[in-house]
Tab-separated table of C-alpha atoms and ligand atoms in Angstrom:
chain	number	residue	atom	x	y	z
A	1245	MET	CA	117.810	74.353	99.816
A	1246	SER	CA	119.221	71.885	101.421
A	1247	GLY	CA	116.352	69.442	102.510
A	1248	PRO	CA	115.870	68.038	107.200
A	1249	LYS	CA	118.859	64.874	107.388
A	1250	HIS	CA	117.163	62.560	109.151
A	1251	SER	CA	117.165	59.182	110.583
A	1252	CYS	CA	113.596	57.315	111.119
A	1253	GLY	CA	112.454	54.661	111.467
A	1254	VAL	CA	110.059	52.218	108.722
A	1255	VAL	CA	107.632	49.488	108.831
A	1256	GLY	CA	105.014	48.254	105.834
A	1257	PHE	CA	102.522	45.842	106.700
A	1258	ALA	CA	100.410	43.255	103.928
A	1259	LEU	CA	98.262	40.826	105.596
A	1260	ASN	CA	94.733	39.396	105.277
A	1261	THR	CA	93.470	41.123	108.595
A	1262	ASN	CA	93.623	44.504	109.616
A	1263	ILE	CA	96.869	46.044	110.386
A	1264	ALA	CA	95.614	48.754	113.102
A	1265	PRO	CA	97.153	47.390	116.320
A	1266	TYR	CA	100.058	45.425	114.340
A	1267	ILE	CA	101.478	49.194	112.565
A	1268	PHE	CA	100.845	50.562	115.650
A	1269	LYS	CA	102.784	47.866	117.951
A	1270	ALA	CA	105.648	48.055	115.237
A	1271	LEU	CA	105.549	51.556	114.963
A	1272	ARG	CA	106.306	52.032	118.835
A	1273	VAL	CA	109.083	49.437	118.608
A	1274	ILE	CA	111.203	51.351	116.455
A	1275	GLN	CA	110.448	54.616	118.329
A	1276	HIS	CA	113.533	55.134	119.326
A	1277	ARG	CA	114.170	56.160	116.066
A	1278	GLY	CA	112.162	59.138	115.858
A	1279	GLN	CA	109.974	60.845	118.243
A	1280	GLU	CA	109.545	64.158	115.978
A	1281	SER	CA	106.599	62.382	114.327
A	1282	ALA	CA	104.790	59.371	113.566
A	1283	GLY	CA	102.536	58.327	110.514
A	1284	VAL	CA	100.623	55.733	109.334
A	1285	SER	CA	99.339	55.657	105.151
A	1286	TYR	CA	96.809	52.801	104.073
A	1287	HIS	CA	94.778	51.390	101.269
A	1288	ASP	CA	91.340	51.210	103.295
A	1289	GLY	CA	89.895	48.766	99.352
A	1290	GLU	CA	89.813	52.249	98.057
A	1291	THR	CA	91.769	54.963	98.674
A	1292	ILE	CA	94.856	55.798	100.380
A	1293	GLU	CA	94.501	57.128	103.969
A	1294	THR	CA	96.429	58.918	105.798
A	1295	ILE	CA	96.352	59.738	109.631
A	1296	LYS	CA	99.844	61.769	110.777
A	1297	GLY	CA	101.254	64.685	112.951
A	1298	PRO	CA	104.256	66.004	115.412
A	1299	GLY	CA	104.659	63.507	118.130
A	1300	LEU	CA	105.784	59.872	119.346
A	1301	VAL	CA	103.782	57.079	118.546
A	1302	HIS	CA	100.561	56.714	121.269
A	1303	GLU	CA	100.178	60.547	121.009
A	1304	VAL	CA	99.450	60.100	117.160
A	1305	PHE	CA	97.925	56.813	117.251
A	1306	LEU	CA	95.209	58.253	119.988
A	1307	PRO	CA	93.101	54.915	120.313
A	1308	GLU	CA	89.835	56.660	118.288
A	1309	LYS	CA	93.314	57.139	115.029
A	1310	ILE	CA	94.116	53.291	116.160
A	1311	MET	CA	90.720	52.414	115.262
A	1312	ALA	CA	89.798	54.871	112.480
A	1313	ILE	CA	92.422	52.407	110.469
A	1314	ASP	CA	91.217	50.252	108.285
A	1315	GLY	CA	93.175	48.313	105.689
A	1316	LYS	CA	95.028	45.109	105.111
A	1317	VAL	CA	97.783	46.794	103.506
A	1318	GLY	CA	99.813	50.091	104.743
A	1319	ILE	CA	103.619	51.582	105.026
A	1320	GLY	CA	104.501	53.979	108.328
A	1321	HIS	CA	107.110	56.099	109.667
A	1322	VAL	CA	108.399	57.528	112.602
A	1323	ARG	CA	110.964	60.750	112.086
A	1324	TYR	CA	113.797	62.220	113.491
A	1325	SER	CA	114.073	65.318	115.426
A	1326	THR	CA	116.241	67.909	113.975
A	1327	ALA	CA	116.061	70.850	115.924
A	1328	GLY	CA	114.286	73.705	113.858
A	1329	SER	CA	112.288	71.894	111.491
A	1330	LYS	CA	108.951	71.420	110.803
A	1331	ALA	CA	107.538	68.791	111.786
A	1332	SER	CA	104.011	68.726	110.089
A	1333	MET	CA	106.043	69.637	106.703
A	1334	ASN	CA	107.825	67.051	107.435
A	1335	SER	CA	106.089	64.078	108.853
A	1336	GLN	CA	105.981	61.069	106.704
A	1337	PRO	CA	104.708	58.359	104.460
A	1338	ILE	CA	104.231	61.043	102.357
A	1339	THR	CA	101.647	60.932	99.533
A	1340	VAL	CA	100.609	61.645	95.867
A	1341	ASP	CA	98.247	61.362	93.740
A	1342	THR	CA	98.504	60.343	89.364
A	1343	LEU	CA	96.608	59.580	87.215
A	1344	HIS	CA	96.587	55.790	87.428
A	1345	GLY	CA	96.009	55.963	91.141
A	1346	GLN	CA	97.459	56.787	94.599
A	1347	MET	CA	100.920	56.114	96.163
A	1348	ALA	CA	101.993	56.293	99.614
A	1349	LEU	CA	106.104	56.471	100.724
A	1350	ALA	CA	108.301	56.307	103.958
A	1351	HIS	CA	111.934	57.178	104.606
A	1352	ASN	CA	114.675	56.320	106.383
A	1353	GLY	CA	118.557	58.384	105.014
A	1354	ASP	CA	119.508	60.768	102.976
A	1355	ILE	CA	119.391	61.738	99.451
A	1356	THR	CA	122.720	62.846	99.078
A	1357	ASN	CA	122.016	64.524	95.063
A	1358	ALA	CA	118.920	65.418	96.864
A	1359	ASP	CA	119.507	69.044	95.543
A	1360	GLU	CA	120.673	68.564	92.443
A	1361	LEU	CA	117.325	66.755	91.422
A	1362	ARG	CA	115.692	69.457	92.905
A	1363	ASN	CA	116.681	72.117	90.758
A	1364	GLU	CA	116.727	70.200	87.445
A	1365	TYR	CA	112.758	68.991	87.997
A	1366	LEU	CA	112.485	73.594	89.112
A	1367	LYS	CA	113.824	74.091	85.813
A	1368	LYS	CA	111.114	71.898	84.521
A	1369	GLY	CA	108.429	73.547	86.170
A	1370	TRP	CA	107.840	71.156	88.591
A	1371	ALA	CA	106.860	72.848	92.320
A	1372	PHE	CA	107.421	70.941	95.219
A	1373	LEU	CA	105.556	70.840	98.232
A	1374	THR	CA	108.294	70.273	100.993
A	1375	ASP	CA	111.636	70.624	100.812
A	1376	SER	CA	112.343	66.465	102.362
A	1377	ASP	CA	114.496	64.925	99.676
A	1378	SER	CA	112.015	62.251	100.256
A	1379	GLU	CA	109.305	64.055	97.915
A	1380	ILE	CA	111.965	63.729	95.428
A	1381	ILE	CA	111.342	60.227	95.592
A	1382	LEU	CA	108.001	60.168	95.272
A	1383	ARG	CA	107.600	62.160	92.496
A	1384	LEU	CA	109.774	60.849	90.690
A	1385	LEU	CA	108.248	57.224	90.702
A	1386	SER	CA	104.968	59.224	89.947
A	1387	LYS	CA	106.143	60.728	87.136
A	1388	GLU	CA	107.267	56.874	85.915
A	1389	PRO	CA	105.023	55.949	82.896
A	1390	ASN	CA	104.804	51.955	83.785
A	1391	CYS	CA	104.700	52.545	87.897
A	1392	PHE	CA	101.219	51.098	88.141
A	1393	HIS	CA	102.401	47.775	85.808
A	1394	ASP	CA	105.756	47.354	86.950
A	1395	PRO	CA	105.881	49.201	90.287
A	1396	VAL	CA	109.726	47.198	89.924
A	1397	LYS	CA	111.211	48.278	86.997
A	1398	ALA	CA	109.637	52.008	88.321
A	1399	ILE	CA	111.615	51.553	91.297
A	1400	LYS	CA	114.245	50.984	90.282
A	1401	ASN	CA	113.737	53.239	87.467
A	1402	VAL	CA	114.361	55.675	90.443
A	1403	THR	CA	116.959	54.300	91.551
A	1404	SER	CA	119.201	54.662	89.164
A	1405	ILE	CA	119.016	58.318	89.515
A	1406	ILE	CA	119.102	58.484	93.530
A	1407	ASP	CA	122.049	58.464	94.973
A	1408	GLY	CA	123.440	58.660	99.191
A	1409	ALA	CA	120.904	56.111	101.394
A	1410	TYR	CA	117.594	55.252	101.996
A	1411	SER	CA	115.377	52.896	102.999
A	1412	LEU	CA	112.147	52.655	101.673
A	1413	THR	CA	108.643	51.556	102.454
A	1414	ILE	CA	106.577	52.165	99.443
A	1415	MET	CA	102.761	51.648	98.751
A	1416	ILE	CA	101.713	51.752	94.952
A	1417	GLY	CA	97.859	51.855	95.000
A	1418	ASP	CA	97.314	48.468	97.072
A	1419	ARG	CA	100.834	46.509	96.681
A	1420	VAL	CA	103.589	47.509	99.313
A	1421	PHE	CA	107.464	47.347	98.388
A	1422	GLY	CA	110.545	47.697	100.589
A	1423	VAL	CA	113.513	48.905	98.820
A	1424	ARG	CA	117.268	49.397	100.359
A	1425	ASP	CA	119.535	51.133	98.958
A	1426	PRO	CA	121.960	49.741	96.844
A	1427	TYR	CA	124.913	50.091	99.728
A	1428	GLY	CA	122.283	49.184	102.524
A	1429	PHE	CA	123.178	52.384	105.074
A	1430	ARG	CA	120.290	51.917	106.743
A	1431	PRO	CA	118.424	48.376	107.678
A	1432	LEU	CA	115.136	47.066	106.938
A	1433	CYS	CA	113.820	43.677	107.643
A	1434	VAL	CA	111.229	41.086	106.190
A	1435	GLY	CA	109.382	39.209	109.127
A	1436	LYS	CA	106.149	37.185	108.339
A	1437	LEU	CA	103.034	36.240	110.596
A	1438	PRO	CA	100.519	34.049	110.522
A	1439	GLU	CA	98.008	36.848	108.787
A	1440	GLY	CA	101.247	37.970	106.249
A	1441	TYR	CA	104.545	39.797	105.983
A	1442	PHE	CA	105.644	42.677	106.803
A	1443	LEU	CA	109.091	44.663	106.563
A	1444	ALA	CA	111.377	46.882	109.379
A	1445	SER	CA	113.592	48.762	109.973
A	1446	GLU	CA	114.861	46.872	112.859
A	1447	SER	CA	114.600	43.203	113.429
A	1448	ALA	CA	113.615	43.857	117.177
A	1449	VAL	CA	109.932	44.309	115.796
A	1450	VAL	CA	109.521	40.483	114.709
A	1451	ASP	CA	110.244	39.575	118.091
A	1452	VAL	CA	107.563	42.030	119.800
A	1453	LEU	CA	105.260	41.122	117.031
A	1454	GLN	CA	106.252	37.462	118.230
A	1455	GLY	CA	107.071	37.532	113.767
A	1456	GLU	CA	109.494	35.071	112.572
A	1457	PHE	CA	112.591	36.673	111.127
A	1458	VAL	CA	113.029	36.346	106.786
A	1459	CYS	CA	115.694	38.199	105.436
A	1460	ASP	CA	117.531	41.024	105.499
A	1461	VAL	CA	116.422	43.240	102.225
A	1462	ALA	CA	120.007	43.107	100.780
A	1463	PRO	CA	121.789	45.890	99.252
A	1464	GLY	CA	119.304	46.959	96.129
A	1465	GLU	CA	117.392	44.522	96.548
A	1466	VAL	CA	112.968	45.678	95.475
A	1467	VAL	CA	110.542	43.535	97.883
A	1468	GLU	CA	107.101	43.480	97.003
A	1469	ILE	CA	105.671	41.644	100.346
A	1470	THR	CA	101.640	40.213	100.298
A	1471	PRO	CA	99.700	38.364	102.904
A	1472	GLU	CA	100.781	34.896	101.600
A	1473	SER	CA	104.762	35.808	99.649
A	1474	ILE	CA	107.684	37.888	99.308
A	1475	LYS	CA	108.816	39.178	95.718
A	1476	ILE	CA	112.248	39.063	95.434
A	1477	ALA	CA	113.794	41.390	92.832
A	1478	PRO	CA	117.152	40.599	92.025
A	1479	SER	CA	119.510	42.673	94.292
A	1480	ARG	CA	121.787	44.789	91.095
A	1481	SER	CA	124.199	46.198	93.974
A	1482	ALA	CA	128.024	44.229	92.899
A	1483	GLY	CA	130.705	45.840	94.727
A	1484	ASN	CA	131.121	46.559	98.196
A	1485	LYS	CA	128.154	47.519	100.653
A	1486	ALA	CA	128.573	50.236	103.329
A	1487	HIS	CA	126.157	49.536	106.678
A	1488	CYS	CA	126.220	52.797	108.681
A	1489	MET	CA	128.791	51.591	111.673
A	1490	PHE	CA	126.490	53.802	113.586
A	1491	GLU	CA	123.846	52.059	113.730
A	1492	TRP	CA	125.305	49.300	116.516
A	1493	VAL	CA	127.247	51.927	117.806
A	1494	TYR	CA	124.064	54.102	118.795
A	1495	PHE	CA	121.002	54.444	117.093
A	1496	ALA	CA	119.365	50.684	117.079
A	1497	ARG	CA	117.356	49.058	119.537
A	1498	PRO	CA	120.924	46.474	121.241
A	1499	ASP	CA	117.913	43.325	121.083
A	1500	SER	CA	117.989	44.018	117.200
A	1501	ILE	CA	119.792	41.960	114.447
A	1502	MET	CA	120.722	44.145	111.361
A	1503	ASP	CA	123.035	42.102	108.306
A	1504	GLY	CA	123.745	38.995	111.311
A	1505	ARG	CA	124.834	41.629	113.336
A	1506	GLU	CA	123.233	41.805	117.096
A	1507	THR	CA	123.273	45.419	118.554
A	1508	TYR	CA	124.352	43.960	121.915
A	1509	GLN	CA	126.997	41.656	120.833
A	1510	VAL	CA	128.608	44.744	119.137
A	1511	ARG	CA	128.826	47.013	122.091
A	1512	ARG	CA	129.755	43.947	123.989
A	1513	ASN	CA	132.616	43.892	121.403
A	1514	ILE	CA	133.343	47.001	121.203
A	1515	GLY	CA	133.040	47.385	124.751
A	1516	ALA	CA	135.988	44.466	125.312
A	1517	ILE	CA	138.251	45.698	123.145
A	1518	LEU	CA	138.028	49.117	123.690
A	1519	ALA	CA	139.519	48.026	127.427
A	1520	GLN	CA	142.693	46.069	125.466
A	1521	GLU	CA	143.365	49.222	123.817
A	1522	CYS	CA	142.850	51.645	126.471
A	1523	PRO	CA	142.985	50.133	130.150
A	1524	VAL	CA	143.102	51.503	132.694
A	1525	ASP	CA	143.236	51.697	136.942
A	1526	ALA	CA	140.105	52.355	138.127
A	1527	ASP	CA	137.684	51.130	140.915
A	1528	VAL	CA	134.627	51.253	138.783
A	1529	VAL	CA	133.086	50.891	135.540
A	1530	ILE	CA	129.456	52.613	134.931
A	1531	PRO	CA	128.128	53.052	131.948
A	1532	VAL	CA	126.070	55.934	130.450
A	1533	PRO	CA	122.830	54.936	130.143
A	1534	ASP	CA	121.147	54.160	128.268
A	1535	SER	CA	123.110	54.006	125.067
A	1536	GLY	CA	126.256	53.083	126.622
A	1537	ARG	CA	125.636	50.322	128.448
A	1538	ALA	CA	126.291	47.534	126.552
A	1539	HIS	CA	129.826	48.622	126.276
A	1540	GLY	CA	130.270	50.119	129.314
A	1541	LEU	CA	129.722	45.952	130.043
A	1542	GLY	CA	131.473	45.050	127.609
A	1543	PHE	CA	134.203	46.677	129.594
A	1544	ALA	CA	133.854	45.549	132.758
A	1545	GLU	CA	133.851	41.809	131.465
A	1546	ALA	CA	137.545	42.355	129.753
A	1547	SER	CA	139.070	44.221	132.124
A	1548	GLY	CA	137.879	42.840	135.291
A	1549	ILE	CA	136.544	45.851	136.959
A	1550	SER	CA	133.130	45.554	138.262
A	1551	TYR	CA	130.530	46.693	136.489
A	1552	GLU	CA	127.391	49.358	138.756
A	1553	GLU	CA	124.864	51.666	137.645
A	1554	GLY	CA	126.469	55.178	138.109
A	1555	PHE	CA	123.749	57.011	136.906
A	1556	MET	CA	120.026	57.304	137.156
A	1557	LYS	CA	118.247	58.198	133.832
A	1558	ASN	CA	115.121	59.719	134.272
A	1559	ARG	CA	113.486	58.757	130.774
A	1560	HIS	CA	110.826	61.202	130.733
A	1561	VAL	CA	113.188	63.829	129.668
A	1562	GLU	CA	113.734	64.714	125.643
A	1563	ARG	CA	116.709	63.802	123.745
A	1564	THR	CA	119.284	66.784	125.452
A	1565	PHE	CA	121.172	66.193	121.663
A	1566	ILE	CA	118.567	68.666	119.356
A	1567	LEU	CA	118.047	71.200	121.790
A	1568	PRO	CA	118.648	73.727	119.989
A	1569	ASP	CA	121.138	75.753	121.907
A	1570	GLN	CA	124.433	74.476	124.180
A	1571	LYS	CA	123.049	76.262	127.743
A	1572	GLN	CA	119.969	74.727	126.778
A	1573	ARG	CA	122.033	71.466	125.840
A	1574	GLU	CA	123.955	71.280	129.324
A	1575	GLY	CA	120.505	71.528	131.511
A	1576	ALA	CA	119.515	69.424	129.585
A	1577	VAL	CA	122.005	66.616	130.506
A	1578	SER	CA	121.317	67.279	134.451
A	1579	LEU	CA	117.891	66.647	134.462
A	1580	LYS	CA	118.623	63.707	132.616
A	1581	LEU	CA	120.820	62.398	134.553
A	1582	ASN	CA	121.806	62.400	138.297
A	1583	PRO	CA	125.265	60.723	139.942
A	1584	ILE	CA	124.184	57.702	143.014
A	1585	LYS	CA	126.545	58.711	145.506
A	1586	SER	CA	126.986	55.326	146.502
A	1587	THR	CA	128.305	54.405	143.572
A	1588	ILE	CA	130.422	56.645	142.828
A	1589	LYS	CA	132.144	58.366	145.870
A	1590	GLY	CA	135.497	58.420	147.525
A	1591	ARG	CA	135.888	56.165	143.037
A	1592	ARG	CA	137.753	56.305	140.703
A	1593	LEU	CA	136.034	55.953	138.085
A	1594	VAL	CA	135.813	54.345	134.258
A	1595	VAL	CA	132.968	56.714	132.662
A	1596	VAL	CA	131.538	54.707	129.543
A	1597	ASP	CA	130.031	55.444	126.669
A	1598	ASP	CA	128.659	55.116	123.245
A	1599	SER	CA	130.127	58.039	121.650
A	1600	ILE	CA	131.641	62.100	121.851
A	1601	VAL	CA	129.666	64.354	119.117
A	1602	ARG	CA	130.610	67.812	120.872
A	1603	GLY	CA	131.251	66.359	124.180
A	1604	THR	CA	127.771	68.230	125.749
A	1605	THR	CA	127.129	65.350	127.314
A	1606	LEU	CA	130.673	64.082	129.076
A	1607	ARG	CA	131.713	67.051	130.437
A	1608	LYS	CA	128.488	68.184	132.078
A	1609	LEU	CA	128.857	64.643	133.533
A	1610	VAL	CA	132.515	64.360	134.297
A	1611	GLN	CA	131.574	67.358	136.786
A	1612	MET	CA	128.755	65.736	137.918
A	1613	LEU	CA	130.772	62.892	139.915
A	1614	ARG	CA	133.725	65.183	140.386
A	1615	LYS	CA	130.557	67.459	142.845
A	1616	ALA	CA	129.181	64.265	143.771
A	1617	GLY	CA	132.157	62.915	145.178
A	1618	ALA	CA	134.852	60.407	142.696
A	1619	THR	CA	138.107	60.791	142.846
A	1620	GLU	CA	138.943	60.256	139.517
A	1621	VAL	CA	136.895	60.441	136.390
A	1622	HIS	CA	138.517	57.890	132.969
A	1623	VAL	CA	135.848	58.323	130.152
A	1624	ARG	CA	135.574	55.425	127.432
A	1625	ILE	CA	134.084	55.667	124.372
A	1626	GLY	CA	133.035	52.830	122.272
A	1627	CYS	CA	133.187	54.686	118.759
A	1628	PRO	CA	136.441	57.128	117.521
A	1629	PRO	CA	136.151	60.342	117.358
A	1630	ILE	CA	133.535	62.235	114.913
A	1631	ILE	CA	135.576	64.497	112.893
A	1632	SER	CA	133.369	64.290	109.607
A	1633	PRO	CA	130.117	65.492	108.723
A	1634	CYS	CA	127.364	62.355	107.422
A	1635	TYR	CA	125.264	62.873	105.390
A	1636	TYR	CA	123.446	59.897	105.398
A	1637	GLY	CA	120.987	59.772	107.897
A	1638	VAL	CA	122.398	60.494	111.197
A	1639	ASP	CA	122.372	64.061	112.418
A	1640	MET	CA	126.154	65.237	112.424
A	1641	LYS	CA	124.888	67.957	109.959
A	1642	SER	CA	129.276	70.263	110.472
A	1643	ARG	CA	132.505	69.707	111.310
A	1644	ASP	CA	132.235	73.189	113.251
A	1645	GLN	CA	130.089	71.206	115.898
A	1646	PHE	CA	132.673	68.369	116.372
A	1647	VAL	CA	134.834	68.595	119.617
A	1648	ALA	CA	137.543	66.650	117.685
A	1649	THR	CA	137.781	69.203	114.741
A	1650	ASN	CA	141.448	69.528	115.353
A	1651	ARG	CA	141.636	68.307	118.263
A	1652	SER	CA	144.021	65.447	120.176
A	1653	VAL	CA	142.227	63.111	122.361
A	1654	GLU	CA	144.564	65.031	124.996
A	1655	GLU	CA	143.081	68.137	124.135
A	1656	ILE	CA	139.778	67.032	124.309
A	1657	ALA	CA	140.452	64.791	127.932
A	1658	GLU	CA	140.607	68.701	129.022
A	1659	LEU	CA	137.678	70.548	127.831
A	1660	ILE	CA	135.608	66.696	128.837
A	1661	THR	CA	137.863	67.277	132.497
A	1662	ALA	CA	138.656	63.854	132.386
A	1663	ASP	CA	141.461	62.268	134.601
A	1664	SER	CA	142.213	59.959	131.056
A	1665	LEU	CA	140.070	59.632	128.018
A	1666	GLY	CA	140.652	57.113	126.164
A	1667	TYR	CA	138.347	56.074	122.358
A	1668	ILE	CA	138.091	52.623	120.510
A	1669	SER	CA	140.037	52.443	116.741
A	1670	LYS	CA	138.528	52.168	114.063
A	1671	GLU	CA	140.370	49.106	113.191
A	1672	GLY	CA	138.956	47.933	116.891
A	1673	LEU	CA	135.260	49.094	115.609
A	1674	VAL	CA	135.926	46.803	112.791
A	1675	LYS	CA	136.723	43.666	115.112
A	1676	ALA	CA	134.222	44.440	117.221
A	1677	LEU	CA	132.161	44.865	114.117
A	1678	ASP	CA	133.064	41.580	112.565
A	1679	LEU	CA	132.386	42.991	109.241
A	1680	PRO	CA	134.039	43.770	106.186
A	1681	GLU	CA	135.514	47.273	106.536
A	1682	ASN	CA	134.534	47.805	102.877
A	1683	ASP	CA	131.758	47.339	103.730
A	1684	LEU	CA	130.917	49.664	106.469
A	1685	CYS	CA	129.846	53.447	106.238
A	1686	LEU	CA	132.840	54.834	108.734
A	1687	ALA	CA	132.537	58.517	106.880
A	1688	CYS	CA	131.958	59.912	110.141
A	1689	VAL	CA	135.053	58.741	111.630
A	1690	THR	CA	137.564	58.738	108.207
A	1691	GLY	CA	136.961	61.515	106.445
A	1692	LYS	CA	136.718	59.002	103.510
A	1693	TYR	CA	133.231	58.117	101.884
A	1694	PRO	CA	131.578	55.299	100.008
A	1695	THR	CA	129.989	57.874	97.465
A	1696	ASN	CA	130.649	60.147	96.475
A	1697	ILE	CA	130.054	63.681	97.937
A	1698	PRO	CA	131.189	67.364	96.109
A	1699	GLY	CA	133.538	68.524	98.057
A	1700	GLU	CA	135.081	64.946	100.174
A	1701	SER	CA	137.157	62.213	99.794
A	1702	HIS	CA	135.982	59.015	97.719
A	1703	ARG	CA	137.073	56.169	100.758
A	1704	PHE	CA	138.564	53.996	97.509
A	1705	GLN	CA	140.700	57.423	96.256
A	1706	SER	CA	144.004	56.401	97.288
A	1707	ARG	CA	143.672	52.867	95.705
A	1708	LEU	CA	142.274	55.090	92.518
A	1709	ASP	CA	145.308	57.168	92.549
A	1710	SER	CA	147.723	54.384	93.415
A	1711	GLU	CA	146.488	52.619	90.515
A	1712	PHE	CA	146.329	54.878	87.683
B	2999	5GP	P1	127.427	65.984	122.383
B	2999	5GP	O1	127.351	65.979	123.738
B	2999	5GP	O2	128.775	64.366	122.663
B	2999	5GP	O3	127.050	66.553	121.871
B	2999	5GP	O4	126.479	63.769	122.218
B	2999	5GP	C1	126.756	62.302	122.047
B	2999	5GP	C2	125.618	61.373	122.762
B	2999	5GP	O5	124.874	61.573	122.660
B	2999	5GP	C3	126.009	60.532	123.693
B	2999	5GP	O6	126.234	60.457	124.710
B	2999	5GP	C4	125.035	59.902	122.341
B	2999	5GP	O7	124.135	58.866	123.220
B	2999	5GP	C5	124.031	60.305	122.004
B	2999	5GP	N1	124.113	60.694	120.526
B	2999	5GP	C6	124.837	60.782	119.450
B	2999	5GP	N2	124.773	60.040	118.512
B	2999	5GP	C7	123.361	61.309	118.149
B	2999	5GP	C8	123.037	61.203	117.747
B	2999	5GP	O8	122.412	61.469	115.808
B	2999	5GP	N3	121.126	61.562	117.860
B	2999	5GP	C9	121.128	62.061	119.228
B	2999	5GP	N4	119.478	62.324	120.256
B	2999	5GP	N5	121.909	61.601	120.283
B	2999	5GP	C10	123.183	60.864	120.009
B	3000	MG	MG1	124.245	59.176	125.218
């Protein structure tokens, strides 16, 4: 059995005052990282209490629920929607009682050896309450004999067993820890307030809380926060990192800075490089809102073609990406996006979007634009063709979903009915990020994985082959 795949958002607080208003706000800032469920675990001085449930942060945390939060330390989570999974069962944080005390955990990422570990421990007689890989982490931690005496050591013991992607916030009793996997797939940073310290998936939380950015949690690091201090356990990650490029391309907020790179700026760079790599003669650049906006702006700036709003986006509509069947997804696209006629009619368009996964969105949009009177529709994409599944927490799971599997760019252009189609190259993307290629996870566009995934090739495999 494989656990639900998800990318999520996590936070953690250690303050000298009630965390309630802070953690509620923080979770709302990272709402884009997960809309299926939200939750908070806090230590009230005696025990760990948890409030969680399906829905958006402000739906789960109605005023009386926020007022019920009464603790100076706590962690929180927003969970990303994945079709078919059970929201109530998998909402986080998850908590356990042990002989020595209580623990809570919030997880962003996917553990790649979760099935193996689960089977190993099932054979030893363990029982699991959920199919979530996060439960495995928490149970492994609770099995550590010294967990409450030497939490950092216990956490490090567990991280030596689990593989894959994890940015975690953990409460062990009333102590709060942040953990990032040795590759740094998912982001995690530390912020400071006059009232104490906090952890968050994205730095936008620091801005909104009017805090001070302290640092990114480095890959492999375990950080303990208290109201007065942060204690960083030295990093054990010696080798290359594998920051997920899709965080910048699509997932993160434009105003977040992760590992030294601001999402907005990276997207603008992508657009500019795309304009050089795949130029086109056109009258107007229109982005697919919201995630294609900065890419589109960069394209317009570099090409000299004017940038205009071509779509009205209805922000109250659920995400189309996760709907279970194709017909529903197509229907939802037109509910979400509608062309603005004066931008479109009689003009040659460059439509810029962040990524193509199944091709549903763009096929539908191109058709809508033609109906609205566009004379030509050229599509430009800020991410190379997605051809390989993500095992590290983005909901792109199987090759048969991807429109780019076994199709040339020309064939995809035909399928989405565009006059032309251009993707940024992998090299262009790496340049836009301005990080060493070997410190990025590009697996979904190269098919080469930064960690061992059975049946998939490793990113350094060719080098190893030639050396031995
Ligand atoms: P497609 O329609 O090609 O399957 O999906 C591509 C569109 O979905 C792009 O506009 C992109 O912004 C968005 N997208 C890409 N990856 C994800 C994801 O993991 N989750 C969600 N909700 N949207 C995504
Ligand atoms: Mg989009």
